[in-house]
CSV table of N, CA, C and O and ligand atoms in Angstrom, one decimal:
chain,number,residue,atom,x,y,z
A,1,MET,N,0.8,-1.2,0.0
A,1,MET,CA,0.0,0.0,0.0
A,1,MET,C,0.9,1.3,0.0
A,1,MET,O,1.9,1.3,0.7
A,2,VAL,N,0.5,2.2,-0.8
A,2,VAL,CA,1.3,3.5,-0.9
A,2,VAL,C,1.2,4.3,0.3
A,2,VAL,O,0.1,4.3,1.0
A,3,LYS,N,2.3,5.0,0.7
A,3,LYS,CA,2.3,5.8,1.8
A,3,LYS,C,2.6,7.3,1.4
A,3,LYS,O,3.6,7.6,0.7
A,4,VAL,N,1.6,8.2,1.6
A,4,VAL,CA,1.8,9.6,1.3
A,4,VAL,C,2.7,10.2,2.3
A,4,VAL,O,2.5,10.1,3.5
A,5,GLU,N,3.8,10.8,1.8
A,5,GLU,CA,4.8,11.4,2.7
A,5,GLU,C,4.3,12.7,3.3
A,5,GLU,O,3.6,13.5,2.6
A,6,TYR,N,4.5,12.9,4.6
A,6,TYR,CA,4.1,14.1,5.3
A,6,TYR,C,5.2,15.1,5.2
A,6,TYR,O,6.1,15.2,6.0
A,7,THR,N,5.1,15.9,4.1
A,7,THR,CA,6.1,16.9,3.8
A,7,THR,C,5.4,18.2,3.5
A,7,THR,O,4.2,18.3,3.2
A,8,ALA,N,6.2,19.3,3.6
A,8,ALA,CA,5.6,20.7,3.3
A,8,ALA,C,5.2,20.8,1.9
A,8,ALA,O,4.2,21.4,1.6
A,9,GLU,N,5.9,20.1,1.0
A,9,GLU,CA,5.5,20.1,-0.4
A,9,GLU,C,4.1,19.5,-0.6
A,9,GLU,O,3.3,20.0,-1.3
A,10,ASN,N,3.8,18.4,0.1
A,10,ASN,CA,2.5,17.7,-0.1
A,10,ASN,C,1.4,18.5,0.6
A,10,ASN,O,0.3,18.6,0.2
A,11,VAL,N,1.8,19.2,1.8
A,11,VAL,CA,0.8,20.0,2.4
A,11,VAL,C,0.4,21.1,1.5
A,11,VAL,O,-0.8,21.5,1.4
A,12,ALA,N,1.3,21.7,0.8
A,12,ALA,CA,1.0,22.8,-0.2
A,12,ALA,C,0.1,22.4,-1.3
A,12,ALA,O,-0.7,23.1,-1.8
A,13,LYS,N,0.2,21.1,-1.7
A,13,LYS,CA,-0.7,20.6,-2.8
A,13,LYS,C,-2.0,20.2,-2.3
A,13,LYS,O,-3.0,20.1,-3.1
A,14,CYS,N,-2.2,19.9,-1.0
A,14,CYS,CA,-3.4,19.4,-0.4
A,14,CYS,C,-4.6,20.4,-0.6
A,14,CYS,O,-4.4,21.5,-0.5
A,15,GLN,N,-5.7,19.8,-1.0
A,15,GLN,CA,-6.9,20.6,-1.2
A,15,GLN,C,-7.8,20.8,0.0
A,15,GLN,O,-8.9,21.4,-0.1
A,16,CYS,N,-7.4,20.2,1.1
A,16,CYS,CA,-8.3,20.1,2.3
A,16,CYS,C,-8.7,21.5,2.8
A,16,CYS,O,-9.8,21.6,3.4
A,17,THR,N,-7.9,22.5,2.7
A,17,THR,CA,-8.2,23.8,3.2
A,17,THR,C,-9.4,24.4,2.5
A,17,THR,O,-10.0,25.4,3.0
A,18,SER,N,-9.7,24.0,1.3
A,18,SER,CA,-10.9,24.5,0.6
A,18,SER,C,-12.0,23.5,0.5
A,18,SER,O,-12.9,23.6,-0.4
A,19,CYS,N,-12.0,22.4,1.3
A,19,CYS,CA,-12.9,21.3,1.2
A,19,CYS,C,-14.2,21.6,2.0
A,19,CYS,O,-14.2,22.0,3.1
A,20,PRO,N,-15.4,21.4,1.3
A,20,PRO,CA,-16.6,21.7,2.0
A,20,PRO,C,-16.9,20.8,3.2
A,20,PRO,O,-17.6,21.2,4.1
A,21,VAL,N,-16.2,19.7,3.3
A,21,VAL,CA,-16.4,18.8,4.5
A,21,VAL,C,-15.9,19.5,5.7
A,21,VAL,O,-16.4,19.3,6.8
A,22,GLN,N,-14.9,20.4,5.6
A,22,GLN,CA,-14.4,21.1,6.8
A,22,GLN,C,-14.9,22.5,6.9
A,22,GLN,O,-14.5,23.1,7.9
A,23,ALA,N,-15.6,23.0,5.9
A,23,ALA,CA,-15.9,24.5,5.8
A,23,ALA,C,-16.5,25.0,7.1
A,23,ALA,O,-16.2,26.2,7.5
A,24,GLU,N,-17.3,24.3,7.8
A,24,GLU,CA,-18.0,24.8,9.0
A,24,GLU,C,-17.4,24.3,10.3
A,24,GLU,O,-17.9,24.6,11.3
A,25,SER,N,-16.3,23.6,10.2
A,25,SER,CA,-15.6,23.1,11.4
A,25,SER,C,-14.9,24.2,12.2
A,25,SER,O,-14.0,24.8,11.6
A,26,GLU,N,-15.2,24.4,13.4
A,26,GLU,CA,-14.5,25.4,14.2
A,26,GLU,C,-13.1,24.9,14.5
A,26,GLU,O,-12.2,25.7,14.6
A,27,CYS,N,-12.9,23.6,14.7
A,27,CYS,CA,-11.6,23.0,14.9
A,27,CYS,C,-10.7,23.3,13.7
A,27,CYS,O,-9.6,23.8,13.8
A,28,PHE,N,-11.2,23.1,12.5
A,28,PHE,CA,-10.5,23.4,11.2
A,28,PHE,C,-10.2,24.9,11.1
A,28,PHE,O,-9.0,25.2,10.8
A,29,LYS,N,-11.2,25.7,11.4
A,29,LYS,CA,-10.9,27.2,11.2
A,29,LYS,C,-9.8,27.6,12.2
A,29,LYS,O,-9.0,28.5,11.8
A,30,GLY,N,-9.8,27.1,13.4
A,30,GLY,CA,-8.8,27.5,14.3
A,30,GLY,C,-7.4,27.1,13.9
A,30,GLY,O,-6.4,27.8,14.0
A,31,ARG,N,-7.3,25.9,13.4
A,31,ARG,CA,-6.0,25.4,12.9
A,31,ARG,C,-5.5,26.1,11.7
A,31,ARG,O,-4.3,26.4,11.6
A,32,LEU,N,-6.5,26.4,10.8
A,32,LEU,CA,-6.1,27.1,9.6
A,32,LEU,C,-5.6,28.5,9.9
A,32,LEU,O,-4.6,29.0,9.4
A,33,ARG,N,-6.3,29.2,10.9
A,33,ARG,CA,-5.9,30.5,11.3
A,33,ARG,C,-4.5,30.5,11.9
A,33,ARG,O,-3.7,31.4,11.6
A,34,ARG,N,-4.3,29.5,12.8
A,34,ARG,CA,-3.0,29.5,13.4
A,34,ARG,C,-1.9,29.2,12.4
A,34,ARG,O,-0.8,29.8,12.5
A,35,MET,N,-2.2,28.3,11.4
A,35,MET,CA,-1.2,28.0,10.4
A,35,MET,C,-0.9,29.3,9.6
A,35,MET,O,0.3,29.6,9.3
A,36,GLN,N,-1.9,30.0,9.2
A,36,GLN,CA,-1.7,31.2,8.4
A,36,GLN,C,-1.0,32.3,9.2
A,36,GLN,O,-0.1,33.0,8.7
A,37,GLU,N,-1.2,32.4,10.5
A,37,GLU,CA,-0.5,33.3,11.4
A,37,GLU,C,1.0,33.0,11.4
A,37,GLU,O,1.9,33.8,11.3
A,38,MET,N,1.3,31.7,11.6
A,38,MET,CA,2.7,31.3,11.6
A,38,MET,C,3.4,31.5,10.3
A,38,MET,O,4.5,32.0,10.3
A,39,ILE,N,2.7,31.3,9.2
A,39,ILE,CA,3.3,31.5,7.9
A,39,ILE,C,3.5,33.0,7.7
A,39,ILE,O,4.6,33.5,7.2
A,40,SER,N,2.6,33.9,8.2
A,40,SER,CA,2.7,35.3,8.0
A,40,SER,C,3.9,35.9,8.9
A,40,SER,O,4.4,36.9,8.7
A,41,GLU,N,4.2,35.1,10.0
A,41,GLU,CA,5.3,35.5,10.9
A,41,GLU,C,6.6,34.9,10.4
A,41,GLU,O,7.6,34.9,11.1
A,42,ASP,N,6.6,34.3,9.2
A,42,ASP,CA,7.8,33.7,8.6
A,42,ASP,C,8.3,32.6,9.4
A,42,ASP,O,9.5,32.3,9.4
A,43,VAL,N,7.4,31.9,10.1
A,43,VAL,CA,7.8,30.6,10.8
A,43,VAL,C,8.2,29.6,9.7
A,43,VAL,O,7.4,29.4,8.7
A,44,ASP,N,9.3,28.9,9.9
A,44,ASP,CA,9.7,27.9,8.9
A,44,ASP,C,8.6,26.8,8.9
A,44,ASP,O,8.3,26.2,9.9
A,45,ILE,N,8.0,26.6,7.7
A,45,ILE,CA,7.0,25.6,7.6
A,45,ILE,C,7.4,24.2,8.1
A,45,ILE,O,6.6,23.5,8.7
A,46,ALA,N,8.7,23.9,7.9
A,46,ALA,CA,9.2,22.6,8.4
A,46,ALA,C,9.0,22.4,9.9
A,46,ALA,O,8.9,21.3,10.4
A,47,SER,N,9.0,23.6,10.6
A,47,SER,CA,9.0,23.5,12.1
A,47,SER,C,7.5,23.3,12.6
A,47,SER,O,7.3,22.9,13.8
A,48,ILE,N,6.5,23.5,11.7
A,48,ILE,CA,5.2,23.3,12.2
A,48,ILE,C,4.5,22.2,11.5
A,48,ILE,O,3.3,22.0,11.6
A,49,ILE,N,5.2,21.4,10.8
A,49,ILE,CA,4.7,20.3,10.0
A,49,ILE,C,4.3,19.1,10.8
A,49,ILE,O,4.8,18.0,10.6
A,50,GLU,N,3.5,19.4,11.8
A,50,GLU,CA,3.0,18.3,12.7
A,50,GLU,C,1.5,18.2,12.4
A,50,GLU,O,0.8,19.2,12.2
A,51,ALA,N,1.0,17.0,12.4
A,51,ALA,CA,-0.4,16.8,12.1
A,51,ALA,C,-1.4,17.6,12.9
A,51,ALA,O,-2.4,18.1,12.4
A,52,GLU,N,-1.0,17.9,14.2
A,52,GLU,CA,-2.0,18.6,15.0
A,52,GLU,C,-2.0,20.1,14.6
A,52,GLU,O,-2.9,20.8,15.0
A,53,ASN,N,-1.0,20.6,13.8
A,53,ASN,CA,-1.0,22.0,13.4
A,53,ASN,C,-1.5,22.2,12.0
A,53,ASN,O,-1.8,23.3,11.6
A,54,VAL,N,-1.6,21.1,11.2
A,54,VAL,CA,-2.0,21.3,9.8
A,54,VAL,C,-3.4,20.7,9.5
A,54,VAL,O,-3.6,19.5,9.8
A,55,PRO,N,-4.3,21.6,9.1
A,55,PRO,CA,-5.7,21.1,8.8
A,55,PRO,C,-5.8,20.4,7.4
A,55,PRO,O,-6.6,20.9,6.6
A,56,GLY,N,-5.0,19.4,7.2
A,56,GLY,CA,-5.1,18.7,5.9
A,56,GLY,C,-4.1,17.6,5.8
A,56,GLY,O,-3.5,17.1,6.9
A,57,LEU,N,-3.9,17.1,4.6
A,57,LEU,CA,-3.0,15.9,4.3
A,57,LEU,C,-3.4,14.7,5.1
A,57,LEU,O,-2.6,13.9,5.6
A,58,TYR,N,-4.7,14.5,5.3
A,58,TYR,CA,-5.2,13.4,6.1
A,58,TYR,C,-5.0,12.0,5.4
A,58,TYR,O,-5.0,11.0,6.1
A,59,CYS,N,-4.7,12.0,4.1
A,59,CYS,CA,-4.4,10.8,3.5
A,59,CYS,C,-3.1,10.3,3.9
A,59,CYS,O,-2.8,9.1,3.7
A,60,SER,N,-2.2,11.1,4.5
A,60,SER,CA,-0.9,10.7,5.0
A,60,SER,C,-1.1,10.1,6.4
A,60,SER,O,-0.6,9.0,6.7
A,61,THR,N,-1.9,10.8,7.2
A,61,THR,CA,-2.0,10.3,8.6
A,61,THR,C,-3.1,9.3,8.7
A,61,THR,O,-3.1,8.5,9.7
A,62,GLY,N,-4.0,9.2,7.8
A,62,GLY,CA,-5.0,8.2,7.8
A,62,GLY,C,-6.3,8.7,8.3
A,62,GLY,O,-7.4,8.1,8.1
A,63,LYS,N,-6.3,9.8,9.1
A,63,LYS,CA,-7.5,10.3,9.7
A,63,LYS,C,-7.5,11.7,10.0
A,63,LYS,O,-6.4,12.2,10.4
A,64,ALA,N,-8.6,12.4,9.8
A,64,ALA,CA,-8.6,13.9,10.1
A,64,ALA,C,-8.4,14.1,11.6
A,64,ALA,O,-8.9,13.3,12.4
A,65,SER,N,-7.7,15.1,12.0
A,65,SER,CA,-7.5,15.4,13.4
A,65,SER,C,-8.7,16.1,14.0
A,65,SER,O,-8.8,16.1,15.3
A,66,CYS,N,-9.5,16.8,13.3
A,66,CYS,CA,-10.7,17.4,13.8
A,66,CYS,C,-11.9,16.4,13.7
A,66,CYS,O,-12.0,15.6,12.8
A,67,THR,N,-12.8,16.5,14.6
A,67,THR,CA,-13.9,15.6,14.6
A,67,THR,C,-15.3,16.2,14.3
A,67,THR,O,-16.3,15.5,14.1
A,68,ASP,N,-15.3,17.5,14.1
A,68,ASP,CA,-16.6,18.2,13.9
A,68,ASP,C,-16.7,18.5,12.4
A,68,ASP,O,-17.1,19.6,11.9
A,69,LEU,N,-16.5,17.5,11.5
A,69,LEU,CA,-16.6,17.6,10.1
A,69,LEU,C,-17.9,17.1,9.6
A,69,LEU,O,-18.7,16.4,10.3
A,70,ASP,N,-18.3,17.5,8.4
A,70,ASP,CA,-19.6,17.2,7.8
A,70,ASP,C,-19.5,16.3,6.6
A,70,ASP,O,-19.2,16.7,5.5
A,71,ALA,N,-19.8,15.0,6.9
A,71,ALA,CA,-19.6,14.0,5.8
A,71,ALA,C,-20.8,14.1,4.8
A,71,ALA,O,-20.7,13.3,3.8
A,72,HIS,N,-21.7,15.0,5.0
A,72,HIS,CA,-22.8,15.1,4.0
A,72,HIS,C,-22.3,16.0,2.8
A,72,HIS,O,-23.0,16.1,1.8
A,73,GLN,N,-21.2,16.7,3.0
A,73,GLN,CA,-20.6,17.5,2.0
A,73,GLN,C,-19.7,16.7,1.0
A,73,GLN,O,-19.4,15.6,1.4
A,74,ILE,N,-19.4,17.3,-0.1
A,74,ILE,CA,-18.6,16.5,-1.1
A,74,ILE,C,-17.1,16.8,-0.8
A,74,ILE,O,-16.6,17.9,-0.9
A,75,CYS,N,-16.4,15.7,-0.6
A,75,CYS,CA,-14.9,15.7,-0.3
A,75,CYS,C,-14.2,16.1,-1.6
A,75,CYS,O,-14.5,15.7,-2.7
A,76,LYS,N,-13.1,16.9,-1.4
A,76,LYS,CA,-12.4,17.4,-2.6
A,76,LYS,C,-11.2,16.5,-2.9
A,76,LYS,O,-10.4,16.8,-3.9
A,77,CYS,N,-11.0,15.4,-2.2
A,77,CYS,CA,-9.8,14.6,-2.5
A,77,CYS,C,-9.6,14.2,-4.0
A,77,CYS,O,-8.5,14.1,-4.5
A,78,GLY,N,-10.8,13.9,-4.6
A,78,GLY,CA,-10.7,13.4,-6.0
A,78,GLY,C,-10.2,14.5,-7.0
A,78,GLY,O,-9.8,14.2,-8.1
A,79,GLU,N,-10.1,15.8,-6.5
A,79,GLU,CA,-9.6,16.9,-7.3
A,79,GLU,C,-8.2,17.2,-7.0
A,79,GLU,O,-7.6,18.1,-7.6
A,80,CYS,N,-7.6,16.5,-6.1
A,80,CYS,CA,-6.3,16.8,-5.5
A,80,CYS,C,-5.2,16.2,-6.3
A,80,CYS,O,-5.2,15.0,-6.7
A,81,PRO,N,-4.1,16.9,-6.6
A,81,PRO,CA,-2.9,16.3,-7.3
A,81,PRO,C,-2.3,15.2,-6.5
A,81,PRO,O,-1.8,14.2,-7.1
A,82,ILE,N,-2.4,15.2,-5.2
A,82,ILE,CA,-1.8,14.1,-4.4
A,82,ILE,C,-2.6,12.8,-4.7
A,82,ILE,O,-2.1,11.7,-4.7
A,83,TRP,N,-3.9,13.0,-4.8
A,83,TRP,CA,-4.8,11.8,-5.1
A,83,TRP,C,-4.4,11.1,-6.4
A,83,TRP,O,-4.2,9.9,-6.4
A,84,THR,N,-4.1,11.9,-7.4
A,84,THR,CA,-3.6,11.3,-8.7
A,84,THR,C,-2.2,10.8,-8.6
A,84,THR,O,-1.9,9.7,-9.0
A,85,GLU,N,-1.3,11.6,-8.0
A,85,GLU,CA,0.1,11.2,-7.9
A,85,GLU,C,0.3,9.9,-7.2
A,85,GLU,O,1.1,9.1,-7.6
A,86,TYR,N,-0.4,9.7,-6.1
A,86,TYR,CA,-0.2,8.5,-5.3
A,86,TYR,C,-1.3,7.4,-5.6
A,86,TYR,O,-1.3,6.3,-5.0
A,87,GLY,N,-2.1,7.6,-6.6
A,87,GLY,CA,-3.1,6.6,-7.0
A,87,GLY,C,-4.0,6.2,-5.8
A,87,GLY,O,-4.3,5.1,-5.6
A,88,LEU,N,-4.5,7.2,-5.1
A,88,LEU,CA,-5.3,7.0,-3.9
A,88,LEU,C,-6.7,6.4,-4.2
A,88,LEU,O,-7.4,5.9,-3.3
A,89,ASN,N,-7.1,6.4,-5.4
A,89,ASN,CA,-8.4,5.8,-5.8
A,89,ASN,C,-8.4,4.3,-5.6
A,89,ASN,O,-9.4,3.7,-5.5
A,90,LYS,N,-7.2,3.7,-5.4
A,90,LYS,CA,-7.1,2.3,-5.2
A,90,LYS,C,-7.0,1.9,-3.8
A,90,LYS,O,-6.9,0.7,-3.4
A,91,GLY,N,-6.9,2.9,-2.9
A,91,GLY,CA,-6.7,2.6,-1.5
A,91,GLY,C,-8.0,2.8,-0.6
A,91,GLY,O,-9.1,3.1,-1.1
A,92,GLU,N,-7.9,2.5,0.6
A,92,GLU,CA,-9.0,2.7,1.6
A,92,GLU,C,-8.5,3.6,2.7
A,92,GLU,O,-7.4,3.6,3.1
A,93,PRO,N,-9.4,4.5,3.2
A,93,PRO,CA,-10.8,4.7,2.8
A,93,PRO,C,-11.0,5.3,1.5
A,93,PRO,O,-12.2,5.4,1.0
A,94,GLY,N,-10.0,5.9,0.8
A,94,GLY,CA,-10.2,6.5,-0.5
A,94,GLY,C,-10.6,8.0,-0.5
A,94,GLY,O,-10.5,8.6,-1.5
A,95,SER,N,-11.2,8.4,0.6
A,95,SER,CA,-11.5,9.9,0.8
A,95,SER,C,-12.2,9.9,2.1
A,95,SER,O,-12.4,8.9,2.8
A,96,TYR,N,-12.7,11.0,2.5
A,96,TYR,CA,-13.4,11.2,3.8
A,96,TYR,C,-12.6,10.5,4.9
A,96,TYR,O,-13.0,9.5,5.5
A,97,PHE,N,-11.4,11.0,5.1
A,97,PHE,CA,-10.6,10.5,6.2
A,97,PHE,C,-11.0,10.9,7.6
A,97,PHE,O,-10.4,11.7,8.2
A,98,MET,N,-12.2,10.3,8.0
A,98,MET,CA,-12.8,10.7,9.3
A,98,MET,C,-13.0,9.5,10.1
A,98,MET,O,-13.1,8.4,9.7
B,1,SF4,S1,-6.0,13.5,-1.2
B,1,SF4,FE1,-7.4,14.6,0.2
B,1,SF4,S2,-6.4,14.4,2.2
B,1,SF4,FE2,-4.9,13.9,0.7
B,1,SF4,S3,-3.8,15.8,0.3
B,1,SF4,FE3,-5.4,15.7,-1.2
B,1,SF4,S4,-7.2,16.8,-0.4
B,1,SF4,FE4,-5.7,16.4,1.3
């Protein structure tokens, strides 16, 4: 089974930050805000590349770190370059990493 690497490059490609599944999540909004603040303060992305700080790349960790997500919305994983690059359509769960 393919393993998606947890790297800054893959975080940058991840579409999770614009995913409708997370759009109303307070947990997601807080993590996104903190990540944007750190980036604006020129914090080295490599120093914050921990799953608890990054609201995405769940296909690498296997599970979203926020629990207040809405599975009734359409997941964006199928539109993501990581999805294509790693052939995630052949894996499980395949999207909705919740
Ligand atoms: S496939 Fe889904 S979870 Fe993985 S990086 Fe892309 S949008 Fe994020």
